[in-house]
């Protein structure tokens, strides 16, 4: 929990977003956060999906979520009262419940409604947590909660399912990110696109990967996340796949994805001569 005597530089904030459901967004949020924590990074996972699946997947029973991201955004509850420790060292979570379902309507009348989360995550109250990363698990829609995440974030990581219409919905997300960049958060960029639910035995997965890489180039992570039984089973045990079975193909893929995220950041931070 917060240590006011040991504050780090501003953490990197990554929104994990895709307006389509069922693409592995929450699975990516949980397991990437766990993989980053496993290599010693201090991570806070912000759950702003009203389904609260990231909270459930990290072992938080819905009945025990006394204060949530709803309270953070709508009731001005201090972030330190909302954030909880998880079973994973160095990984914290701000949980969510279905209360967030009404947040879009309730936020609509607020002045600065799109910047509520930014003020919290980039304000002085987050500093004592001594974080390296903040990951935001967004709802599967381009609503005001997702806009809040984009306005707060330094970058957006997009899970993209290996299916026939993979690129179809991506254009609207890109337009939304561009609009946020042009209006309220000029520094936001695409962290990367990660291909999920990849089946190496399926010709379609190979074709989708080829198409996405041809169209988006280096924007696409080298790591692909496979279809994996262990990844699917882990949430039912209320734990990340990396705890459930760290040797599974899905767990190993998320460890590689975390390594790519860290590598990309180190390249970005290199001073230019």
PDB file of C-alpha atoms in Angstrom, residues 53-242:
ATOM      1  CA  UNK A  53     -14.492  -9.556 -14.543  1.00  0.00           C
ATOM      2  CA  UNK A  54     -10.949  -8.362 -13.854  1.00  0.00           C
ATOM      3  CA  UNK A  55     -11.854  -8.022 -10.176  1.00  0.00           C
ATOM      4  CA  UNK A  56     -13.378 -11.505 -10.111  1.00  0.00           C
ATOM      5  CA  UNK A  57     -10.404 -12.926 -11.998  1.00  0.00           C
ATOM      6  CA  UNK A  58      -8.068 -11.653  -9.296  1.00  0.00           C
ATOM      7  CA  UNK A  59     -10.094 -13.263  -6.515  1.00  0.00           C
ATOM      8  CA  UNK A  60     -12.375 -10.428  -5.401  1.00  0.00           C
ATOM      9  CA  UNK A  61     -15.869 -11.649  -4.602  1.00  0.00           C
ATOM     10  CA  UNK A  62     -18.496  -9.094  -5.699  1.00  0.00           C
ATOM     11  CA  UNK A  63     -20.048  -9.035  -2.227  1.00  0.00           C
ATOM     12  CA  UNK A  64     -16.767  -7.935  -0.669  1.00  0.00           C
ATOM     13  CA  UNK A  65     -16.139  -4.926  -2.919  1.00  0.00           C
ATOM     14  CA  UNK A  66     -17.107  -2.231  -0.429  1.00  0.00           C
ATOM     15  CA  UNK A  67     -15.582   0.689  -2.315  1.00  0.00           C
ATOM     16  CA  UNK A  68     -15.074   0.527  -6.081  1.00  0.00           C
ATOM     17  CA  UNK A  69     -14.147   2.568  -9.122  1.00  0.00           C
ATOM     18  CA  UNK A  70     -17.742   3.811  -9.105  1.00  0.00           C
ATOM     19  CA  UNK A  71     -17.009   5.535  -5.789  1.00  0.00           C
ATOM     20  CA  UNK A  72     -13.715   6.778  -7.205  1.00  0.00           C
ATOM     21  CA  UNK A  73     -15.378   8.430 -10.215  1.00  0.00           C
ATOM     22  CA  UNK A  74     -18.783   9.459  -8.873  1.00  0.00           C
ATOM     23  CA  UNK A  75     -18.405   9.908  -5.126  1.00  0.00           C
ATOM     24  CA  UNK A  76     -14.901  11.405  -5.013  1.00  0.00           C
ATOM     25  CA  UNK A  77     -13.698   8.690  -2.627  1.00  0.00           C
ATOM     26  CA  UNK A  78      -9.883   8.871  -2.264  1.00  0.00           C
ATOM     27  CA  UNK A  79      -8.028   6.342  -4.385  1.00  0.00           C
ATOM     28  CA  UNK A  80      -6.244   4.929  -1.329  1.00  0.00           C
ATOM     29  CA  UNK A  81      -9.633   3.864   0.065  1.00  0.00           C
ATOM     30  CA  UNK A  82     -10.575   2.029  -3.129  1.00  0.00           C
ATOM     31  CA  UNK A  83      -7.322   0.263  -3.983  1.00  0.00           C
ATOM     32  CA  UNK A  84      -6.892  -3.260  -2.569  1.00  0.00           C
ATOM     33  CA  UNK A  85      -3.990  -5.658  -2.363  1.00  0.00           C
ATOM     34  CA  UNK A  86      -4.241  -8.892  -4.331  1.00  0.00           C
ATOM     35  CA  UNK A  87      -2.832 -12.369  -3.774  1.00  0.00           C
ATOM     36  CA  UNK A  88      -0.003 -11.388  -6.122  1.00  0.00           C
ATOM     37  CA  UNK A  89       2.893  -9.390  -4.615  1.00  0.00           C
ATOM     38  CA  UNK A  90       3.274  -5.904  -6.129  1.00  0.00           C
ATOM     39  CA  UNK A  91      -0.136  -6.076  -7.868  1.00  0.00           C
ATOM     40  CA  UNK A  92      -2.938  -3.844  -6.599  1.00  0.00           C
ATOM     41  CA  UNK A  93      -6.483  -3.474  -7.908  1.00  0.00           C
ATOM     42  CA  UNK A  94      -9.230  -0.871  -7.885  1.00  0.00           C
ATOM     43  CA  UNK A  95     -12.246  -3.201  -8.254  1.00  0.00           C
ATOM     44  CA  UNK A  96     -15.540  -2.668 -10.060  1.00  0.00           C
ATOM     45  CA  UNK A  97     -19.140  -3.808  -9.705  1.00  0.00           C
ATOM     46  CA  UNK A  98     -22.311  -3.475 -11.772  1.00  0.00           C
ATOM     47  CA  UNK A  99     -22.835  -0.063 -10.117  1.00  0.00           C
ATOM     48  CA  UNK A 100     -20.660   1.265 -12.950  1.00  0.00           C
ATOM     49  CA  UNK A 101     -23.455   0.458 -15.417  1.00  0.00           C
ATOM     50  CA  UNK A 102     -25.074   3.803 -14.618  1.00  0.00           C
ATOM     51  CA  UNK A 103     -21.820   5.771 -14.607  1.00  0.00           C
ATOM     52  CA  UNK A 104     -22.187   6.966 -18.200  1.00  0.00           C
ATOM     53  CA  UNK A 105     -25.478   8.666 -17.416  1.00  0.00           C
ATOM     54  CA  UNK A 106     -24.325  10.027 -14.079  1.00  0.00           C
ATOM     55  CA  UNK A 107     -21.049  11.360 -15.466  1.00  0.00           C
ATOM     56  CA  UNK A 108     -22.786  13.041 -18.404  1.00  0.00           C
ATOM     57  CA  UNK A 109     -23.888  16.001 -16.274  1.00  0.00           C
ATOM     58  CA  UNK A 110     -20.476  16.501 -14.651  1.00  0.00           C
ATOM     59  CA  UNK A 111     -18.173  19.305 -15.691  1.00  0.00           C
ATOM     60  CA  UNK A 112     -14.905  17.789 -16.881  1.00  0.00           C
ATOM     61  CA  UNK A 113     -16.614  14.403 -17.138  1.00  0.00           C
ATOM     62  CA  UNK A 114     -14.030  13.019 -19.596  1.00  0.00           C
ATOM     63  CA  UNK A 115     -11.088  13.942 -17.329  1.00  0.00           C
ATOM     64  CA  UNK A 116     -12.251  12.506 -13.997  1.00  0.00           C
ATOM     65  CA  UNK A 117      -9.974   9.464 -14.135  1.00  0.00           C
ATOM     66  CA  UNK A 118      -7.025  11.478 -15.440  1.00  0.00           C
ATOM     67  CA  UNK A 119      -7.148  13.846 -12.474  1.00  0.00           C
ATOM     68  CA  UNK A 120      -7.040  10.875 -10.123  1.00  0.00           C
ATOM     69  CA  UNK A 121      -4.359   8.789 -11.844  1.00  0.00           C
ATOM     70  CA  UNK A 122      -2.090  11.707 -12.695  1.00  0.00           C
ATOM     71  CA  UNK A 123      -2.675  13.592  -9.466  1.00  0.00           C
ATOM     72  CA  UNK A 124      -0.649  13.661  -6.235  1.00  0.00           C
ATOM     73  CA  UNK A 125      -2.809  11.025  -4.520  1.00  0.00           C
ATOM     74  CA  UNK A 126      -1.403   8.276  -6.782  1.00  0.00           C
ATOM     75  CA  UNK A 127       2.260   9.132  -6.091  1.00  0.00           C
ATOM     76  CA  UNK A 128       2.609   7.390  -2.691  1.00  0.00           C
ATOM     77  CA  UNK A 129       1.746   4.023  -4.262  1.00  0.00           C
ATOM     78  CA  UNK A 130       5.188   4.049  -5.911  1.00  0.00           C
ATOM     79  CA  UNK A 131       3.851   2.457  -9.097  1.00  0.00           C
ATOM     80  CA  UNK A 132       5.610   1.541 -12.315  1.00  0.00           C
ATOM     81  CA  UNK A 133       2.462   0.756 -14.313  1.00  0.00           C
ATOM     82  CA  UNK A 134      -1.256   1.431 -14.188  1.00  0.00           C
ATOM     83  CA  UNK A 135      -3.349  -0.801 -16.446  1.00  0.00           C
ATOM     84  CA  UNK A 136      -6.994   0.096 -17.101  1.00  0.00           C
ATOM     85  CA  UNK A 137      -9.428  -2.665 -18.080  1.00  0.00           C
ATOM     86  CA  UNK A 138     -12.040  -0.863 -20.190  1.00  0.00           C
ATOM     87  CA  UNK A 139     -15.628  -1.904 -20.936  1.00  0.00           C
ATOM     88  CA  UNK A 140     -16.362  -3.451 -24.368  1.00  0.00           C
ATOM     89  CA  UNK A 141     -17.769  -0.214 -25.788  1.00  0.00           C
ATOM     90  CA  UNK A 142     -16.625   3.270 -26.727  1.00  0.00           C
ATOM     91  CA  UNK A 143     -18.565   4.939 -23.916  1.00  0.00           C
ATOM     92  CA  UNK A 144     -17.665   7.680 -21.450  1.00  0.00           C
ATOM     93  CA  UNK A 145     -15.813   5.234 -19.205  1.00  0.00           C
ATOM     94  CA  UNK A 146     -13.549   4.197 -22.090  1.00  0.00           C
ATOM     95  CA  UNK A 147     -13.043   7.852 -23.030  1.00  0.00           C
ATOM     96  CA  UNK A 148     -12.008   8.537 -19.417  1.00  0.00           C
ATOM     97  CA  UNK A 149      -9.443   5.753 -19.693  1.00  0.00           C
ATOM     98  CA  UNK A 150      -8.057   7.151 -22.963  1.00  0.00           C
ATOM     99  CA  UNK A 151      -7.844  10.661 -21.569  1.00  0.00           C
ATOM    100  CA  UNK A 152      -5.958   9.343 -18.531  1.00  0.00           C
ATOM    101  CA  UNK A 153      -3.654   6.979 -20.414  1.00  0.00           C
ATOM    102  CA  UNK A 154      -0.279   7.437 -22.048  1.00  0.00           C
ATOM    103  CA  UNK A 155      -1.130   4.652 -24.491  1.00  0.00           C
ATOM    104  CA  UNK A 156      -3.740   2.105 -25.556  1.00  0.00           C
ATOM    105  CA  UNK A 157      -3.082  -1.611 -25.902  1.00  0.00           C
ATOM    106  CA  UNK A 158      -5.583  -3.315 -28.205  1.00  0.00           C
ATOM    107  CA  UNK A 159      -6.334  -7.056 -27.990  1.00  0.00           C
ATOM    108  CA  UNK A 160      -7.473  -8.239 -31.427  1.00  0.00           C
ATOM    109  CA  UNK A 161      -9.120 -11.615 -31.876  1.00  0.00           C
ATOM    110  CA  UNK A 162      -7.917 -13.767 -34.769  1.00  0.00           C
ATOM    111  CA  UNK A 163     -11.205 -13.868 -36.657  1.00  0.00           C
ATOM    112  CA  UNK A 164     -12.372 -12.980 -40.153  1.00  0.00           C
ATOM    113  CA  UNK A 165     -13.594  -9.450 -39.330  1.00  0.00           C
ATOM    114  CA  UNK A 166     -10.661  -8.648 -37.045  1.00  0.00           C
ATOM    115  CA  UNK A 167      -9.803  -5.354 -38.749  1.00  0.00           C
ATOM    116  CA  UNK A 168     -13.411  -4.238 -39.231  1.00  0.00           C
ATOM    117  CA  UNK A 169     -14.016  -2.779 -35.771  1.00  0.00           C
ATOM    118  CA  UNK A 170     -10.492  -1.502 -35.311  1.00  0.00           C
ATOM    119  CA  UNK A 171     -11.005   1.591 -37.463  1.00  0.00           C
ATOM    120  CA  UNK A 172     -13.616   3.075 -35.103  1.00  0.00           C
ATOM    121  CA  UNK A 173     -11.323   2.566 -32.126  1.00  0.00           C
ATOM    122  CA  UNK A 174      -8.467   4.240 -33.996  1.00  0.00           C
ATOM    123  CA  UNK A 175     -10.733   7.196 -34.839  1.00  0.00           C
ATOM    124  CA  UNK A 176     -11.717   7.525 -31.184  1.00  0.00           C
ATOM    125  CA  UNK A 177      -8.071   7.518 -30.101  1.00  0.00           C
ATOM    126  CA  UNK A 178      -7.267  10.130 -32.759  1.00  0.00           C
ATOM    127  CA  UNK A 179     -10.131  12.336 -31.561  1.00  0.00           C
ATOM    128  CA  UNK A 180      -8.915  12.122 -27.951  1.00  0.00           C
ATOM    129  CA  UNK A 181      -5.393  12.979 -29.120  1.00  0.00           C
ATOM    130  CA  UNK A 182      -6.607  16.016 -31.055  1.00  0.00           C
ATOM    131  CA  UNK A 183      -8.884  17.372 -28.341  1.00  0.00           C
ATOM    132  CA  UNK A 184      -7.780  16.539 -24.807  1.00  0.00           C
ATOM    133  CA  UNK A 185      -4.792  14.156 -24.559  1.00  0.00           C
ATOM    134  CA  UNK A 186      -2.187  14.980 -27.213  1.00  0.00           C
ATOM    135  CA  UNK A 187       0.361  12.460 -25.901  1.00  0.00           C
ATOM    136  CA  UNK A 188      -1.793   9.331 -26.251  1.00  0.00           C
ATOM    137  CA  UNK A 189      -0.564   6.739 -28.721  1.00  0.00           C
ATOM    138  CA  UNK A 190      -1.058   3.086 -29.608  1.00  0.00           C
ATOM    139  CA  UNK A 191       1.022   0.926 -27.276  1.00  0.00           C
ATOM    140  CA  UNK A 192       0.483  -1.998 -29.609  1.00  0.00           C
ATOM    141  CA  UNK A 193      -1.984  -4.509 -30.949  1.00  0.00           C
ATOM    142  CA  UNK A 194      -1.836  -8.043 -29.591  1.00  0.00           C
ATOM    143  CA  UNK A 195      -3.381 -10.917 -31.512  1.00  0.00           C
ATOM    144  CA  UNK A 196      -5.450 -13.138 -29.228  1.00  0.00           C
ATOM    145  CA  UNK A 197      -7.168 -16.536 -29.475  1.00  0.00           C
ATOM    146  CA  UNK A 198      -4.622 -17.639 -32.068  1.00  0.00           C
ATOM    147  CA  UNK A 199      -4.970 -21.223 -33.265  1.00  0.00           C
ATOM    148  CA  UNK A 200      -1.832 -22.306 -35.085  1.00  0.00           C
ATOM    149  CA  UNK A 201      -3.716 -25.280 -36.592  1.00  0.00           C
ATOM    150  CA  UNK A 202      -6.237 -22.962 -38.203  1.00  0.00           C
ATOM    151  CA  UNK A 203      -5.472 -21.444 -41.604  1.00  0.00           C
ATOM    152  CA  UNK A 204      -7.717 -18.485 -40.775  1.00  0.00           C
ATOM    153  CA  UNK A 205      -5.530 -17.487 -37.810  1.00  0.00           C
ATOM    154  CA  UNK A 206      -2.467 -17.444 -40.067  1.00  0.00           C
ATOM    155  CA  UNK A 207      -4.322 -15.367 -42.665  1.00  0.00           C
ATOM    156  CA  UNK A 208      -5.602 -12.871 -40.078  1.00  0.00           C
ATOM    157  CA  UNK A 209      -2.100 -12.506 -38.636  1.00  0.00           C
ATOM    158  CA  UNK A 210      -0.646 -11.908 -42.095  1.00  0.00           C
ATOM    159  CA  UNK A 211      -3.325  -9.302 -42.909  1.00  0.00           C
ATOM    160  CA  UNK A 212      -2.970  -7.458 -39.614  1.00  0.00           C
ATOM    161  CA  UNK A 213       0.837  -7.355 -39.825  1.00  0.00           C
ATOM    162  CA  UNK A 214       0.711  -6.213 -43.448  1.00  0.00           C
ATOM    163  CA  UNK A 215      -1.694  -3.388 -42.593  1.00  0.00           C
ATOM    164  CA  UNK A 216      -0.296  -2.299 -39.229  1.00  0.00           C
ATOM    165  CA  UNK A 217       3.357  -3.342 -39.319  1.00  0.00           C
ATOM    166  CA  UNK A 218       5.419  -2.727 -36.180  1.00  0.00           C
ATOM    167  CA  UNK A 219       2.308  -1.609 -34.320  1.00  0.00           C
ATOM    168  CA  UNK A 220       1.545  -5.323 -33.844  1.00  0.00           C
ATOM    169  CA  UNK A 221       3.317  -7.155 -31.021  1.00  0.00           C
ATOM    170  CA  UNK A 222       5.468 -10.083 -32.092  1.00  0.00           C
ATOM    171  CA  UNK A 223       3.886 -12.155 -29.331  1.00  0.00           C
ATOM    172  CA  UNK A 224       0.554 -13.802 -30.128  1.00  0.00           C
ATOM    173  CA  UNK A 225      -1.774 -15.165 -27.464  1.00  0.00           C
ATOM    174  CA  UNK A 226      -2.918 -18.705 -28.299  1.00  0.00           C
ATOM    175  CA  UNK A 227      -6.248 -20.348 -27.681  1.00  0.00           C
ATOM    176  CA  UNK A 228      -5.479 -22.197 -24.493  1.00  0.00           C
ATOM    177  CA  UNK A 229      -7.581 -24.270 -22.124  1.00  0.00           C
ATOM    178  CA  UNK A 230      -5.651 -23.041 -19.084  1.00  0.00           C
ATOM    179  CA  UNK A 231      -6.349 -19.397 -19.981  1.00  0.00           C
ATOM    180  CA  UNK A 232     -10.065 -20.239 -20.171  1.00  0.00           C
ATOM    181  CA  UNK A 233     -10.095 -22.251 -16.948  1.00  0.00           C
ATOM    182  CA  UNK A 234      -8.180 -19.830 -14.721  1.00  0.00           C
ATOM    183  CA  UNK A 235     -11.003 -17.260 -14.169  1.00  0.00           C
ATOM    184  CA  UNK A 236     -13.283 -19.948 -12.759  1.00  0.00           C
ATOM    185  CA  UNK A 237     -10.662 -20.437 -10.032  1.00  0.00           C
ATOM    186  CA  UNK A 238     -10.487 -16.652  -9.471  1.00  0.00           C
ATOM    187  CA  UNK A 239      -6.836 -16.417 -10.389  1.00  0.00           C
ATOM    188  CA  UNK A 240      -4.658 -15.346 -13.322  1.00  0.00           C
ATOM    189  CA  UNK A 241      -3.434 -18.082 -15.636  1.00  0.00           C
ATOM    190  CA  UNK A 242       0.113 -17.311 -14.523  1.00  0.00           C
TER     191      UNK A 242
END
